[in-house]
C-alpha cells in the first residue's frame, strides 16, 4: 500500500491530491442526501451517502421524520454503513449513544458538551488511548435550538493537504508520536483518563488511511516544544480561523444528521427556548465508514 499520506510517497500524494481536489464541494448543501427514514435507509440512499463520503469524508442526511427521540436512529444507520464498534465513554448512556443537550445536574453539569457554550475546532476522542481512536461518528439531531448551534466542518484530509502544500516539515512535525499531549484529568465529557500522548496525523499501517487527533483548546494541552511543531500548529489554527471554501457551515435541524470519518468540526453557542431545546444523539465508532478507504476510493 502506497499511502499518499506518508511523506516519502510524493508521487502517490500528487496523484491523490489532484483527484481529491477535482470537483471538491465548496458548500454544505452539496453534502446533503435526502433519506426517508434513517433507521432503514434504502440501498440507493446508502449509496448516495457513500458517494458523498468518499469525496469529503462526511455527508449530511436529511429526513422528514418529525422530532423523534429514538436512540436507535444513529445505531441502525451506522450499521448500514459499516459503523459497528461503538465507543462508550463514562457519560454515554448505556446503549453507547450520547445525548447531547444542556444538563444542569451532576455528573454532566459543567462539561462543555452539556452546556450551550461554543466548542472549538476538534476531532472527537482526541484524548482517547491509541487503541480507542475514533474513526467514525454520527450526530443525529432530534431537536435544534431556538437559536444557534451551527457546526463548522472541515475534511481532515483537506487540512492535511493544505498543511503539506504549505510545508511538508509541518506534516512531519505533526506526525511525531509525542506531538500532542492532553494531560491526565477528568475530561470535558467526564472521562477520567491518564495522559493522552500521540501524533496529530497518523497513517493506518494496513489501509493507509489518515487519522487526525486535534483540539484547538489552549488550556490543558501540551504541544511538543520544537519549532516545527509550534509553527505547524500556528498554521493549522490560522487555516481553521479563515474563510476557506472547504470549511462548511451547517445547522442540523430535526431529522437531520452528520455521518463522517471523524472530520474536524466545531460548534457555535446556542440558546434554547421553551419549544426548541437542542438535543443531538452522538455515536462514536472505532470504524471508518465502509468503502471510504483511500485504497478503495483512489486505488493507490
Ligand atoms: Fe465533537
CSV table of C-alpha atoms and ligand atoms in Angstrom, one decimal:
chain,number,residue,atom,x,y,z
A,1,UNK,CA,0.0,0.0,0.0
A,2,UNK,CA,1.5,3.3,-1.2
A,3,UNK,CA,-0.3,5.6,1.2
A,4,UNK,CA,-0.4,9.2,-0.2
A,5,UNK,CA,-0.3,10.3,3.4
A,6,UNK,CA,3.2,9.1,4.0
A,7,UNK,CA,5.7,11.8,3.2
A,8,UNK,CA,8.0,9.5,1.3
A,9,UNK,CA,5.3,8.8,-1.2
A,10,UNK,CA,5.4,12.0,-3.1
A,11,UNK,CA,4.1,10.7,-6.4
A,12,UNK,CA,1.2,8.9,-4.7
A,13,UNK,CA,0.5,12.1,-2.8
A,14,UNK,CA,0.4,14.2,-6.0
A,15,UNK,CA,-1.9,11.7,-7.8
A,16,UNK,CA,-4.2,11.6,-4.8
A,17,UNK,CA,-4.1,15.4,-4.3
A,18,UNK,CA,-5.2,16.2,-7.8
A,19,UNK,CA,-8.1,13.7,-7.7
A,20,UNK,CA,-9.1,14.8,-4.3
A,21,UNK,CA,-9.4,18.5,-5.3
A,22,UNK,CA,-11.3,17.6,-8.5
A,23,UNK,CA,-14.9,19.0,-8.2
A,24,UNK,CA,-14.4,19.2,-4.5
A,25,UNK,CA,-17.6,20.5,-2.9
A,26,UNK,CA,-17.5,24.1,-1.6
A,27,UNK,CA,-20.8,24.3,0.0
A,28,UNK,CA,-22.6,22.3,2.8
A,29,UNK,CA,-25.6,22.0,0.5
A,30,UNK,CA,-23.6,19.6,-1.7
A,31,UNK,CA,-23.2,17.3,1.2
A,32,UNK,CA,-26.9,16.8,1.8
A,33,UNK,CA,-28.6,13.5,1.0
A,34,UNK,CA,-32.3,13.1,1.4
A,35,UNK,CA,-33.4,9.9,3.1
A,36,UNK,CA,-36.9,8.7,4.0
A,37,UNK,CA,-36.2,7.1,7.4
A,38,UNK,CA,-32.6,7.0,8.6
A,39,UNK,CA,-33.4,3.8,10.6
A,40,UNK,CA,-33.9,1.9,7.4
A,41,UNK,CA,-32.3,3.7,4.5
A,42,UNK,CA,-32.8,2.2,1.1
A,43,UNK,CA,-29.8,0.9,-0.8
A,44,UNK,CA,-30.0,3.9,-3.1
A,45,UNK,CA,-29.9,6.2,-0.1
A,46,UNK,CA,-26.9,4.4,1.4
A,47,UNK,CA,-25.1,4.6,-2.0
A,48,UNK,CA,-25.8,8.3,-2.2
A,49,UNK,CA,-24.4,8.8,1.4
A,50,UNK,CA,-21.4,6.7,0.5
A,51,UNK,CA,-20.8,8.7,-2.7
A,52,UNK,CA,-20.6,12.0,-0.8
A,53,UNK,CA,-18.5,10.4,2.0
A,54,UNK,CA,-15.9,9.0,-0.5
A,55,UNK,CA,-15.2,12.6,-1.6
A,56,UNK,CA,-15.4,14.6,1.6
A,57,UNK,CA,-15.3,12.0,4.5
A,58,UNK,CA,-18.7,13.3,5.5
A,59,UNK,CA,-22.4,13.6,4.5
A,60,UNK,CA,-25.4,15.3,5.9
A,61,UNK,CA,-28.6,13.3,5.7
A,62,UNK,CA,-31.9,15.0,5.8
A,63,UNK,CA,-35.1,13.0,6.6
A,64,UNK,CA,-38.6,14.1,7.2
A,65,UNK,CA,-39.1,12.1,10.4
A,66,UNK,CA,-40.5,14.5,13.0
A,67,UNK,CA,-38.6,15.2,16.2
A,68,UNK,CA,-38.3,11.6,17.3
A,69,UNK,CA,-36.3,10.8,20.4
A,70,UNK,CA,-35.4,7.3,19.1
A,71,UNK,CA,-31.9,6.4,20.1
A,72,UNK,CA,-31.8,3.5,17.7
A,73,UNK,CA,-31.5,6.0,14.7
A,74,UNK,CA,-27.8,6.5,14.7
A,75,UNK,CA,-27.1,2.9,15.6
A,76,UNK,CA,-29.3,1.5,12.8
A,77,UNK,CA,-28.0,3.9,10.2
A,78,UNK,CA,-24.4,3.3,11.2
A,79,UNK,CA,-24.8,-0.4,10.8
A,80,UNK,CA,-25.9,0.1,7.2
A,81,UNK,CA,-22.6,2.0,6.5
A,82,UNK,CA,-20.1,-0.2,8.3
A,83,UNK,CA,-20.1,1.6,11.6
A,84,UNK,CA,-20.4,-1.1,14.3
A,85,UNK,CA,-17.9,-0.7,17.1
A,86,UNK,CA,-19.3,2.0,19.4
A,87,UNK,CA,-17.0,3.8,21.8
A,88,UNK,CA,-18.7,4.2,25.1
A,89,UNK,CA,-17.4,6.9,27.5
A,90,UNK,CA,-18.4,7.3,31.1
A,91,UNK,CA,-21.2,9.7,30.3
A,92,UNK,CA,-22.6,7.9,27.3
A,93,UNK,CA,-25.9,6.3,28.0
A,94,UNK,CA,-26.0,2.5,28.4
A,95,UNK,CA,-26.5,1.9,24.8
A,96,UNK,CA,-23.3,3.7,23.9
A,97,UNK,CA,-25.1,6.7,22.3
A,98,UNK,CA,-24.6,10.0,24.0
A,99,UNK,CA,-27.5,12.5,24.4
A,100,UNK,CA,-26.0,16.0,23.9
A,101,UNK,CA,-28.2,18.6,25.5
A,102,UNK,CA,-28.0,21.3,28.2
A,103,UNK,CA,-27.8,19.4,31.5
A,104,UNK,CA,-28.0,21.3,34.8
A,105,UNK,CA,-27.3,18.4,37.2
A,106,UNK,CA,-24.3,16.2,38.0
A,107,UNK,CA,-22.4,14.4,36.6
A,108,UNK,CA,-22.7,16.0,33.3
A,109,UNK,CA,-23.2,19.6,34.6
A,110,UNK,CA,-20.4,21.9,33.7
A,111,UNK,CA,-18.9,19.8,30.9
A,112,UNK,CA,-18.9,21.9,27.8
A,113,UNK,CA,-20.8,19.5,25.5
A,114,UNK,CA,-23.7,19.6,28.0
A,115,UNK,CA,-23.8,23.4,28.1
A,116,UNK,CA,-24.9,25.9,25.4
A,117,UNK,CA,-21.4,27.3,25.0
A,118,UNK,CA,-19.4,27.2,21.8
A,119,UNK,CA,-16.9,24.3,21.3
A,120,UNK,CA,-13.7,25.0,19.4
A,121,UNK,CA,-12.4,23.0,16.5
A,122,UNK,CA,-11.5,19.4,17.3
A,123,UNK,CA,-11.8,15.8,16.2
A,124,UNK,CA,-13.7,13.6,18.6
A,125,UNK,CA,-11.9,11.5,21.1
A,126,UNK,CA,-8.5,13.2,20.8
A,127,UNK,CA,-7.9,12.3,24.4
A,128,UNK,CA,-8.6,8.6,23.9
A,129,UNK,CA,-5.9,6.0,24.2
A,130,UNK,CA,-4.3,4.8,20.9
A,131,UNK,CA,-6.4,1.6,20.8
A,132,UNK,CA,-9.6,3.6,21.1
A,133,UNK,CA,-9.2,6.2,18.5
A,134,UNK,CA,-12.5,7.4,17.0
A,135,UNK,CA,-12.6,6.9,13.2
A,136,UNK,CA,-16.3,7.4,12.5
A,137,UNK,CA,-19.1,9.4,14.0
A,138,UNK,CA,-22.8,10.1,13.7
A,139,UNK,CA,-24.5,13.2,15.1
A,140,UNK,CA,-28.3,12.9,14.8
A,141,UNK,CA,-30.5,16.0,15.5
A,142,UNK,CA,-33.7,15.3,17.3
A,143,UNK,CA,-34.3,19.0,18.1
A,144,UNK,CA,-32.4,22.1,17.2
A,145,UNK,CA,-32.0,25.1,19.5
A,146,UNK,CA,-34.2,28.2,19.4
A,147,UNK,CA,-31.1,30.0,18.0
A,148,UNK,CA,-27.6,29.0,17.1
A,149,UNK,CA,-25.7,25.7,17.4
A,150,UNK,CA,-24.3,25.5,13.9
A,151,UNK,CA,-21.4,23.3,13.1
A,152,UNK,CA,-18.3,24.2,11.0
A,153,UNK,CA,-16.9,21.2,9.3
A,154,UNK,CA,-13.6,20.5,7.6
A,155,UNK,CA,-12.4,17.2,6.0
A,156,UNK,CA,-9.3,16.3,7.9
A,157,UNK,CA,-7.7,15.1,4.6
A,158,UNK,CA,-8.1,18.6,3.2
A,159,UNK,CA,-6.5,20.0,6.3
A,160,UNK,CA,-3.6,17.6,5.8
A,161,UNK,CA,-3.3,18.6,2.1
A,162,UNK,CA,-3.2,22.3,2.8
A,163,UNK,CA,-0.6,21.8,5.6
A,164,UNK,CA,1.6,19.5,3.3
A,165,UNK,CA,1.3,22.0,0.5
A,166,UNK,CA,2.5,24.8,2.8
A,167,UNK,CA,5.4,22.8,4.2
A,168,UNK,CA,6.0,19.1,4.4
A,169,UNK,CA,8.0,19.6,7.6
A,170,UNK,CA,4.8,20.7,9.3
A,171,UNK,CA,3.3,17.3,8.5
A,172,UNK,CA,6.5,15.6,9.7
A,173,UNK,CA,6.2,17.5,13.0
A,174,UNK,CA,2.5,16.7,13.4
A,175,UNK,CA,3.2,13.0,12.8
A,176,UNK,CA,5.7,12.8,15.7
A,177,UNK,CA,4.4,10.3,18.3
A,178,UNK,CA,4.7,12.9,21.0
A,179,UNK,CA,3.4,15.9,19.1
A,180,UNK,CA,0.3,16.5,21.3
A,181,UNK,CA,-0.3,15.6,24.9
A,182,UNK,CA,-3.5,16.0,26.8
A,183,UNK,CA,-2.6,15.8,30.4
A,184,UNK,CA,-4.4,13.3,32.7
A,185,UNK,CA,-7.6,14.7,34.1
A,186,UNK,CA,-11.3,14.1,34.2
A,187,UNK,CA,-12.2,15.0,30.6
A,188,UNK,CA,-14.8,17.5,29.4
A,189,UNK,CA,-17.3,14.8,28.9
A,190,UNK,CA,-16.5,13.2,32.2
A,191,UNK,CA,-13.9,10.6,31.2
A,192,UNK,CA,-11.2,10.1,33.8
A,193,UNK,CA,-8.0,9.1,31.9
A,194,UNK,CA,-4.2,9.2,32.0
A,195,UNK,CA,-2.0,11.4,29.8
A,196,UNK,CA,-3.0,11.0,26.2
A,197,UNK,CA,0.2,11.4,24.2
A,198,UNK,CA,0.2,11.0,20.4
A,199,UNK,CA,0.5,12.4,16.9
A,200,UNK,CA,-1.9,14.7,15.3
A,201,UNK,CA,-1.7,12.9,11.9
A,202,UNK,CA,-1.2,9.1,11.7
A,203,UNK,CA,-1.5,6.7,8.9
A,204,UNK,CA,-3.1,3.3,9.4
A,205,UNK,CA,-0.4,0.7,8.8
A,206,UNK,CA,-2.6,-1.6,6.7
A,207,UNK,CA,-5.2,0.6,5.0
A,208,UNK,CA,-3.0,3.7,4.6
A,209,UNK,CA,-5.9,5.8,5.8
A,210,UNK,CA,-5.3,9.1,7.5
A,211,UNK,CA,-6.4,9.7,11.1
A,212,UNK,CA,-6.3,13.0,12.9
A,213,UNK,CA,-6.2,13.9,16.6
A,214,UNK,CA,-6.7,17.6,17.3
A,215,UNK,CA,-8.2,20.2,19.5
A,216,UNK,CA,-7.9,24.0,19.3
A,217,UNK,CA,-8.2,24.2,23.1
A,218,UNK,CA,-5.4,26.2,24.7
A,219,UNK,CA,-5.7,25.0,28.3
A,220,UNK,CA,-4.7,21.5,29.4
A,221,UNK,CA,-2.8,20.7,26.3
A,222,UNK,CA,0.9,20.5,25.8
A,223,UNK,CA,2.4,20.8,22.3
A,224,UNK,CA,5.8,19.4,21.6
A,225,UNK,CA,8.1,22.3,22.1
A,226,UNK,CA,10.0,22.3,18.9
A,227,UNK,CA,10.0,25.0,16.3
A,228,UNK,CA,8.4,22.9,13.5
A,229,UNK,CA,5.5,21.7,15.7
A,230,UNK,CA,4.7,25.1,17.0
A,231,UNK,CA,4.8,26.6,13.5
A,232,UNK,CA,2.6,23.8,12.2
A,233,UNK,CA,0.1,24.3,15.0
A,234,UNK,CA,0.0,28.0,14.3
A,235,UNK,CA,-0.5,27.4,10.6
A,236,UNK,CA,-3.4,25.0,11.3
A,237,UNK,CA,-5.0,27.4,13.7
A,238,UNK,CA,-4.8,30.1,11.0
A,239,UNK,CA,-6.4,27.8,8.5
A,240,UNK,CA,-9.3,26.9,10.7
A,241,UNK,CA,-9.8,30.6,11.5
A,242,UNK,CA,-10.0,31.6,7.8
A,243,UNK,CA,-12.9,31.5,5.4
A,244,UNK,CA,-11.6,28.6,3.4
A,245,UNK,CA,-14.1,27.5,0.7
A,246,UNK,CA,-13.6,23.9,2.1
A,247,UNK,CA,-15.0,24.8,5.5
A,248,UNK,CA,-18.7,24.0,5.5
A,249,UNK,CA,-21.2,25.6,7.9
A,250,UNK,CA,-24.5,23.9,8.6
A,251,UNK,CA,-27.1,23.7,11.2
A,252,UNK,CA,-28.6,20.3,11.8
A,253,UNK,CA,-32.4,20.5,12.0
A,254,UNK,CA,-34.8,17.8,13.4
A,255,UNK,CA,-34.4,14.6,11.4
A,256,UNK,CA,-31.0,15.6,10.0
A,257,UNK,CA,-27.6,14.2,10.9
A,258,UNK,CA,-24.0,14.2,10.1
A,259,UNK,CA,-22.2,11.0,9.3
A,260,UNK,CA,-18.4,11.2,9.0
A,261,UNK,CA,-15.0,9.8,9.3
A,262,UNK,CA,-14.4,12.0,12.4
A,263,UNK,CA,-13.6,15.2,10.4
A,264,UNK,CA,-12.7,18.4,12.1
A,265,UNK,CA,-15.6,20.3,13.5
A,266,UNK,CA,-16.7,23.0,15.9
A,267,UNK,CA,-20.0,24.1,17.4
A,268,UNK,CA,-21.4,27.6,17.8
A,269,UNK,CA,-23.0,28.6,21.1
A,270,UNK,CA,-26.8,28.4,21.1
A,271,UNK,CA,-29.9,29.4,23.1
A,272,UNK,CA,-32.8,27.1,23.8
A,273,UNK,CA,-36.3,28.3,24.1
A,274,UNK,CA,-39.4,26.7,25.5
A,275,UNK,CA,-40.2,24.7,22.5
A,276,UNK,CA,-36.7,24.3,21.0
A,277,UNK,CA,-34.4,22.5,23.4
A,278,UNK,CA,-31.4,21.3,21.4
A,279,UNK,CA,-31.0,17.5,21.5
A,280,UNK,CA,-28.5,15.6,19.5
A,281,UNK,CA,-27.5,12.0,19.7
A,282,UNK,CA,-23.9,11.2,19.2
A,283,UNK,CA,-22.4,7.8,18.3
A,284,UNK,CA,-18.7,7.4,18.1
A,285,UNK,CA,-17.1,4.4,16.4
A,286,UNK,CA,-13.7,2.8,16.1
A,287,UNK,CA,-14.6,2.0,12.5
A,288,UNK,CA,-14.5,4.2,9.4
A,289,UNK,CA,-17.4,4.3,7.0
A,290,UNK,CA,-17.1,1.2,4.9
A,291,UNK,CA,-15.9,1.8,1.4
A,292,UNK,CA,-14.3,5.2,2.0
A,293,UNK,CA,-10.8,4.0,2.5
A,294,UNK,CA,-8.1,5.7,0.4
A,295,UNK,CA,-7.2,2.4,-1.3
A,296,UNK,CA,-10.9,1.8,-2.1
A,297,UNK,CA,-11.5,5.3,-3.4
A,298,UNK,CA,-8.3,6.1,-5.2
A,299,UNK,CA,-6.9,2.6,-5.8
A,300,UNK,CA,-3.4,3.8,-5.0
B,1,LIG,FE1,-17.2,16.7,18.5
